[in-house]
mmCIF file of C-alpha atoms in Angstrom:
data_model
loop_
_atom_site.group_PDB
_atom_site.id
_atom_site.type_symbol
_atom_site.label_atom_id
_atom_site.label_comp_id
_atom_site.label_asym_id
_atom_site.label_seq_id
_atom_site.Cartn_x
_atom_site.Cartn_y
_atom_site.Cartn_z
ATOM 1 C CA GLN A 28 -30.429 39.102 3.501
ATOM 2 C CA ARG A 29 -28.206 36.408 2.125
ATOM 3 C CA THR A 30 -27.438 38.128 -0.730
ATOM 4 C CA LYS A 31 -26.704 41.581 1.306
ATOM 5 C CA ASN A 32 -24.315 39.085 3.393
ATOM 6 C CA ASN A 33 -22.935 37.541 0.534
ATOM 7 C CA LYS A 34 -21.849 40.651 -0.784
ATOM 8 C CA ALA A 35 -20.207 42.075 2.279
ATOM 9 C CA LYS A 36 -18.740 38.733 2.618
ATOM 10 C CA HIS A 37 -17.355 39.151 -0.971
ATOM 11 C CA LYS A 38 -16.214 42.407 -0.379
ATOM 12 C CA LYS A 39 -14.211 41.758 2.775
ATOM 13 C CA THR A 40 -12.461 38.790 0.766
ATOM 14 C CA LYS A 41 -11.386 41.028 -2.122
ATOM 15 C CA LEU A 42 -10.477 43.774 0.295
ATOM 16 C CA THR A 43 -8.088 41.307 2.014
ATOM 17 C CA SER A 44 -6.936 39.658 -0.949
ATOM 18 C CA MET A 45 -5.827 43.350 -1.821
ATOM 19 C CA VAL A 46 -4.227 44.298 1.689
ATOM 20 C CA HIS A 47 -2.409 41.017 1.593
ATOM 21 C CA ALA A 48 -0.929 41.584 -2.285
ATOM 22 C CA ALA A 49 0.275 45.177 -0.679
ATOM 23 C CA LEU A 50 2.474 43.353 1.594
ATOM 24 C CA LEU A 51 3.458 40.374 -0.364
ATOM 25 C CA GLU A 52 4.884 43.033 -2.403
ATOM 26 C CA LYS A 53 7.120 44.666 0.070
ATOM 27 C CA GLY A 54 7.447 40.491 0.985
ATOM 28 C CA GLU A 55 5.762 40.511 4.100
ATOM 29 C CA HIS A 56 2.331 38.859 4.937
ATOM 30 C CA ALA A 57 -0.421 39.619 6.508
ATOM 31 C CA VAL A 58 -1.605 39.030 10.052
ATOM 32 C CA VAL A 59 -5.004 38.721 10.531
ATOM 33 C CA SER A 60 -7.724 37.390 12.671
ATOM 34 C CA ARG A 61 -8.396 33.589 12.547
ATOM 35 C CA GLU A 62 -12.229 34.397 10.938
ATOM 36 C CA GLU A 63 -10.009 36.742 8.273
ATOM 37 C CA TRP A 64 -8.005 33.918 7.181
ATOM 38 C CA LYS A 65 -10.817 31.736 6.996
ATOM 39 C CA VAL A 66 -12.019 33.917 4.264
ATOM 40 C CA ALA A 67 -9.152 34.210 2.962
ATOM 41 C CA ARG A 68 -8.267 30.274 2.660
ATOM 42 C CA GLU A 69 -11.949 29.223 1.220
ATOM 43 C CA ALA A 70 -10.977 32.075 -1.627
ATOM 44 C CA LEU A 71 -8.115 29.804 -2.163
ATOM 45 C CA LEU A 72 -9.673 27.007 -1.958
ATOM 46 C CA LEU A 73 -12.142 28.080 -4.471
ATOM 47 C CA LYS A 74 -8.710 28.073 -7.245
ATOM 48 C CA GLU A 75 -8.053 24.733 -5.566
ATOM 49 C CA LYS A 76 -10.793 22.911 -6.890
ATOM 50 C CA GLU A 77 -11.014 24.535 -10.027
ATOM 51 C CA LEU A 78 -7.910 23.673 -10.397
ATOM 52 C CA THR A 79 -8.707 19.774 -9.685
ATOM 53 C CA ARG A 80 -10.967 19.856 -12.163
ATOM 54 C CA GLU A 81 -8.813 21.310 -14.610
ATOM 55 C CA ARG A 82 -6.548 18.729 -13.689
ATOM 56 C CA GLU A 83 -9.011 15.870 -14.655
ATOM 57 C CA ARG A 84 -10.021 16.950 -17.846
ATOM 58 C CA VAL A 85 -6.911 17.170 -19.194
ATOM 59 C CA ALA A 86 -6.259 13.692 -17.390
ATOM 60 C CA ARG A 87 -8.919 12.495 -19.456
ATOM 61 C CA ALA A 88 -7.750 14.350 -22.958
ATOM 62 C CA ARG A 89 -4.568 12.559 -21.635
ATOM 63 C CA GLN A 90 -6.364 9.341 -22.075
ATOM 64 C CA LYS A 91 -7.758 9.619 -25.194
ATOM 65 C CA LEU A 92 -4.441 10.769 -26.842
ATOM 66 C CA PRO A 93 -4.216 8.112 -29.943
ATOM 67 C CA TRP A 94 -1.267 5.108 -30.234
ATOM 68 C CA VAL A 95 1.139 4.594 -32.507
ATOM 69 C CA LYS A 96 2.285 0.891 -32.777
ATOM 70 C CA VAL A 97 5.751 0.366 -31.945
ATOM 71 C CA ASP A 98 7.470 -2.066 -34.801
ATOM 72 C CA GLN A 99 11.691 -1.600 -33.469
ATOM 73 C CA SER A 100 12.785 -4.292 -31.785
ATOM 74 C CA TYR A 101 14.212 -3.047 -28.789
ATOM 75 C CA GLU A 102 16.940 -4.759 -26.638
ATOM 76 C CA PHE A 103 17.742 -3.698 -22.912
ATOM 77 C CA ALA A 104 20.848 -4.891 -20.888
ATOM 78 C CA GLY A 105 20.415 -5.077 -16.731
ATOM 79 C CA PRO A 106 21.624 -7.002 -14.159
ATOM 80 C CA HIS A 107 19.893 -10.355 -14.818
ATOM 81 C CA GLY A 108 20.480 -10.072 -18.562
ATOM 82 C CA THR A 109 18.798 -8.984 -22.154
ATOM 83 C CA ARG A 110 15.371 -7.669 -22.223
ATOM 84 C CA THR A 111 13.301 -6.924 -24.808
ATOM 85 C CA LEU A 112 10.716 -4.272 -24.541
ATOM 86 C CA PRO A 113 7.542 -5.966 -24.479
ATOM 87 C CA ASP A 114 9.866 -8.283 -21.241
ATOM 88 C CA LEU A 115 9.839 -5.028 -19.069
ATOM 89 C CA PHE A 116 5.834 -4.706 -19.021
ATOM 90 C CA ASP A 117 6.534 -7.787 -16.030
ATOM 91 C CA GLY A 118 3.180 -8.933 -17.138
ATOM 92 C CA CYS A 119 1.372 -6.232 -16.698
ATOM 93 C CA SER A 120 -0.449 -4.022 -19.881
ATOM 94 C CA GLN A 121 1.226 -0.825 -18.851
ATOM 95 C CA LEU A 122 4.326 0.639 -19.306
ATOM 96 C CA ILE A 123 6.026 3.770 -17.829
ATOM 97 C CA VAL A 124 9.948 4.631 -18.948
ATOM 98 C CA TYR A 125 11.784 7.150 -16.940
ATOM 99 C CA HIS A 126 14.491 8.130 -19.655
ATOM 100 C CA PHE A 127 17.467 8.500 -16.735
ATOM 101 C CA MET A 128 20.337 11.148 -18.537
ATOM 102 C CA PHE A 129 23.240 9.130 -17.614
ATOM 103 C CA GLY A 130 25.709 9.278 -20.883
ATOM 104 C CA ALA A 131 28.218 6.564 -22.478
ATOM 105 C CA ASP A 132 30.789 9.072 -21.181
ATOM 106 C CA TRP A 133 29.746 10.316 -17.847
ATOM 107 C CA GLU A 134 30.737 9.187 -14.375
ATOM 108 C CA GLU A 135 27.494 9.595 -12.562
ATOM 109 C CA GLY A 136 24.315 10.067 -13.106
ATOM 110 C CA CYS A 137 21.841 13.462 -13.086
ATOM 111 C CA LYS A 138 20.979 15.521 -9.509
ATOM 112 C CA SER A 139 17.730 16.746 -11.204
ATOM 113 C CA CYS A 140 16.960 13.053 -12.465
ATOM 114 C CA SER A 141 18.256 11.601 -9.489
ATOM 115 C CA PHE A 142 15.437 13.963 -7.710
ATOM 116 C CA LEU A 143 12.908 12.492 -9.239
ATOM 117 C CA CYS A 144 14.097 9.175 -9.113
ATOM 118 C CA ASP A 145 14.281 9.168 -5.150
ATOM 119 C CA GLY A 146 10.654 8.605 -5.451
ATOM 120 C CA VAL A 147 10.430 5.913 -7.880
ATOM 121 C CA ASP A 148 10.787 2.612 -5.284
ATOM 122 C CA GLY A 149 7.716 3.791 -3.343
ATOM 123 C CA VAL A 150 5.117 3.846 -5.743
ATOM 124 C CA ARG A 151 6.146 1.045 -7.987
ATOM 125 C CA PRO A 152 4.252 -1.265 -5.410
ATOM 126 C CA HIS A 153 1.331 0.922 -6.401
ATOM 127 C CA LEU A 154 1.591 1.068 -9.639
ATOM 128 C CA LYS A 155 1.869 -2.769 -9.817
ATOM 129 C CA ALA A 156 -1.320 -3.041 -8.359
ATOM 130 C CA ARG A 157 -2.845 -1.254 -11.147
ATOM 131 C CA ASP A 158 -1.422 -3.204 -13.950
ATOM 132 C CA VAL A 159 1.476 -0.507 -14.184
ATOM 133 C CA SER A 160 5.222 -1.210 -14.604
ATOM 134 C CA LEU A 161 7.630 1.448 -14.188
ATOM 135 C CA VAL A 162 11.223 1.359 -15.083
ATOM 136 C CA VAL A 163 14.596 3.168 -15.852
ATOM 137 C CA VAL A 164 16.480 3.313 -18.544
ATOM 138 C CA SER A 165 20.271 5.235 -19.755
ATOM 139 C CA THR A 166 22.695 4.769 -21.827
ATOM 140 C CA ALA A 167 25.330 4.041 -19.876
ATOM 141 C CA SER A 168 27.095 0.658 -19.244
ATOM 142 C CA PRO A 169 24.895 -1.904 -16.837
ATOM 143 C CA ASP A 170 28.126 -1.352 -14.721
ATOM 144 C CA LYS A 171 27.798 1.930 -14.100
ATOM 145 C CA LEU A 172 24.079 2.209 -13.887
ATOM 146 C CA GLN A 173 24.113 -0.506 -10.801
ATOM 147 C CA ALA A 174 27.016 1.415 -9.008
ATOM 148 C CA TYR A 175 25.016 4.097 -9.262
ATOM 149 C CA GLU A 176 21.956 2.654 -8.339
ATOM 150 C CA ARG A 177 24.162 0.997 -4.958
ATOM 151 C CA ARG A 178 25.225 4.861 -4.001
ATOM 152 C CA LEU A 179 21.971 6.402 -3.664
ATOM 153 C CA GLY A 180 20.196 2.806 -2.249
ATOM 154 C CA TRP A 181 17.622 2.792 -4.989
ATOM 155 C CA LYS A 182 16.409 -1.031 -5.896
ATOM 156 C CA PHE A 183 14.342 -0.046 -9.081
ATOM 157 C CA PRO A 184 14.609 -1.456 -12.397
ATOM 158 C CA TRP A 185 17.359 0.048 -14.550
ATOM 159 C CA TYR A 186 18.566 -0.818 -17.918
ATOM 160 C CA SER A 187 20.768 0.057 -20.366
ATOM 161 C CA CYS A 188 19.541 1.180 -24.027
ATOM 162 C CA GLY A 189 22.999 2.135 -24.789
ATOM 163 C CA GLY A 190 23.859 0.433 -28.482
ATOM 164 C CA THR A 191 20.060 0.556 -29.707
ATOM 165 C CA SER A 192 18.113 3.406 -30.905
ATOM 166 C CA PHE A 193 15.469 3.679 -28.262
ATOM 167 C CA ASN A 194 16.241 6.805 -26.393
ATOM 168 C CA LYS A 195 16.521 8.558 -29.864
ATOM 169 C CA ASP A 196 13.587 7.272 -31.488
ATOM 170 C CA PHE A 197 11.134 8.290 -28.427
ATOM 171 C CA ASN A 198 13.302 11.732 -28.423
ATOM 172 C CA ALA A 199 15.470 11.564 -25.200
ATOM 173 C CA THR A 200 18.773 11.310 -27.088
ATOM 174 C CA PHE A 201 20.276 13.320 -29.625
ATOM 175 C CA ASP A 202 23.196 13.624 -31.892
ATOM 176 C CA ASN A 203 25.047 16.179 -33.226
ATOM 177 C CA THR A 204 23.554 16.708 -36.899
ATOM 178 C CA GLU A 205 20.353 18.007 -34.858
ATOM 179 C CA ASP A 206 20.477 21.622 -33.674
ATOM 180 C CA VAL A 207 20.223 21.160 -30.307
ATOM 181 C CA ASP A 208 22.700 22.388 -27.432
ATOM 182 C CA TRP A 209 22.350 19.093 -25.124
ATOM 183 C CA LYS A 210 22.708 15.146 -25.952
ATOM 184 C CA GLU A 211 20.211 14.180 -23.476
ATOM 185 C CA VAL A 212 17.433 15.308 -21.566
ATOM 186 C CA ALA A 213 15.133 14.022 -19.319
ATOM 187 C CA GLY A 214 11.539 12.214 -19.975
ATOM 188 C CA ILE A 215 9.050 9.775 -19.872
ATOM 189 C CA SER A 216 7.638 7.289 -22.403
ATOM 190 C CA VAL A 217 3.953 5.489 -21.507
ATOM 191 C CA PHE A 218 3.431 2.051 -23.562
ATOM 192 C CA PHE A 219 0.466 -0.073 -23.422
ATOM 193 C CA LYS A 220 0.540 -3.984 -24.567
ATOM 194 C CA THR A 221 -2.505 -5.939 -26.162
ATOM 195 C CA ASP A 222 -3.336 -9.310 -25.469
ATOM 196 C CA ASP A 223 -1.467 -10.499 -28.626
ATOM 197 C CA GLY A 224 1.777 -9.018 -27.890
ATOM 198 C CA THR A 225 1.588 -5.725 -29.848
ATOM 199 C CA VAL A 226 3.016 -2.857 -27.628
ATOM 200 C CA TYR A 227 1.676 0.796 -28.660
ATOM 201 C CA HIS A 228 3.169 4.227 -27.575
ATOM 202 C CA THR A 229 0.634 6.206 -26.129
ATOM 203 C CA TYR A 230 2.403 9.377 -24.097
ATOM 204 C CA ASN A 231 5.383 11.233 -22.866
ATOM 205 C CA SER A 232 6.193 14.611 -21.289
ATOM 206 C CA PHE A 233 9.685 16.155 -20.731
ATOM 207 C CA ALA A 234 10.775 19.271 -19.169
ATOM 208 C CA ARG A 235 8.553 21.174 -16.541
ATOM 209 C CA GLY A 236 5.957 18.534 -17.368
ATOM 210 C CA LEU A 237 8.181 16.336 -15.052
ATOM 211 C CA GLU A 238 7.519 18.029 -12.055
ATOM 212 C CA ASN A 239 3.865 16.320 -11.787
ATOM 213 C CA PHE A 240 6.168 12.967 -10.308
ATOM 214 C CA ILE A 241 8.591 14.955 -8.195
ATOM 215 C CA LEU A 242 6.451 15.468 -4.547
ATOM 216 C CA THR A 243 9.136 17.392 -3.448
ATOM 217 C CA TYR A 244 7.881 20.178 -5.077
ATOM 218 C CA ASP A 245 4.200 19.056 -4.085
ATOM 219 C CA TYR A 246 5.591 19.844 -0.633
ATOM 220 C CA LEU A 247 7.279 23.035 -0.977
ATOM 221 C CA ASP A 248 4.167 24.621 -2.917
ATOM 222 C CA ILE A 249 2.375 24.640 -0.022
ATOM 223 C CA LEU A 250 5.198 26.571 2.187
ATOM 224 C CA PRO A 251 4.513 30.113 2.787
ATOM 225 C CA LYS A 252 8.337 30.317 1.037
ATOM 226 C CA GLY A 253 7.204 27.788 -2.080
ATOM 227 C CA ARG A 254 10.100 26.467 -4.281
ATOM 228 C CA ASP A 255 12.232 29.685 -3.469
ATOM 229 C CA GLU A 256 14.266 29.692 -6.205
ATOM 230 C CA GLU A 257 13.825 32.571 -7.934
ATOM 231 C CA LYS A 258 17.125 34.614 -6.720
ATOM 232 C CA LEU A 259 18.720 30.955 -8.946
ATOM 233 C CA HIS A 260 21.137 30.697 -11.950
ATOM 234 C CA GLU A 261 18.201 27.824 -12.541
ATOM 235 C CA PRO A 262 15.603 26.440 -11.139
ATOM 236 C CA MET A 263 16.868 23.089 -9.367
ATOM 237 C CA ASP A 264 20.665 24.694 -8.752
ATOM 238 C CA TRP A 265 19.666 23.729 -4.942
ATOM 239 C CA VAL A 266 19.414 20.067 -5.772
ATOM 240 C CA LYS A 267 21.798 17.983 -4.620
ATOM 241 C CA ARG A 268 21.789 13.872 -4.471
ATOM 242 C CA HIS A 269 20.177 12.871 -1.400
ATOM 243 C CA VAL A 270 23.141 11.395 -0.032
ATOM 244 C CA ASP A 271 25.735 14.515 -0.634
ATOM 245 C CA TYR A 272 23.599 16.888 1.204
ATOM 246 C CA ASP A 273 25.839 17.994 4.699
ATOM 247 C CA PHE A 274 22.921 19.294 7.227
ATOM 248 C CA THR A 275 26.291 19.254 9.881
ATOM 249 C CA LYS A 276 26.570 23.729 7.765
ATOM 250 C CA LEU A 277 23.036 24.355 8.812
#
């Protein structure tokens, strides 16, 4: 009897999915009973659980990546003077560096980087509790960084790596001799410091890998319209600095 019920349930789920898919192609959503909705929701839940398990498997693989020893010395200029790479750990053994696109000759920082960094201040205390320091670096001067940070209302540590090879060494800045169409890219670099002070590079992420750190997208992804970026020239064309949105025009 249970097998027969399961087959009937599977058949109903498949039929509901087919009807829903056909409606979505027309730009419509199926309107069903609560029971039918529950069947469709449970089918999606199985996919969500598998995605969670896959994320955990990838995370474990990420944690097992080999390390590269950092032999180069770097100095970063901030509002309270110069800091070395080991200094940026701020008493922790793990360090996340966000490479924020803000070139030395730019008047303001990247909108997409600003979009991501809107979430940094809130997570820093929680990361600190887990032995993690998080800082932001750019090639622009400290004065430009501080002025922009005040404009956006941020408080996180933001350092200038201009005049050093740090961004270039970690693939966030390029020069004219390289076959690329840009000089700066956003990215994340992760480091580990041992008890004797030795620093290792352990991980990096660029391009769409950075979406994992944008909470706004996680919220948008659960909505019927999703990110709603398909008709835009570039996915983030809608993004503004949070102080620049004009909601009086809505």
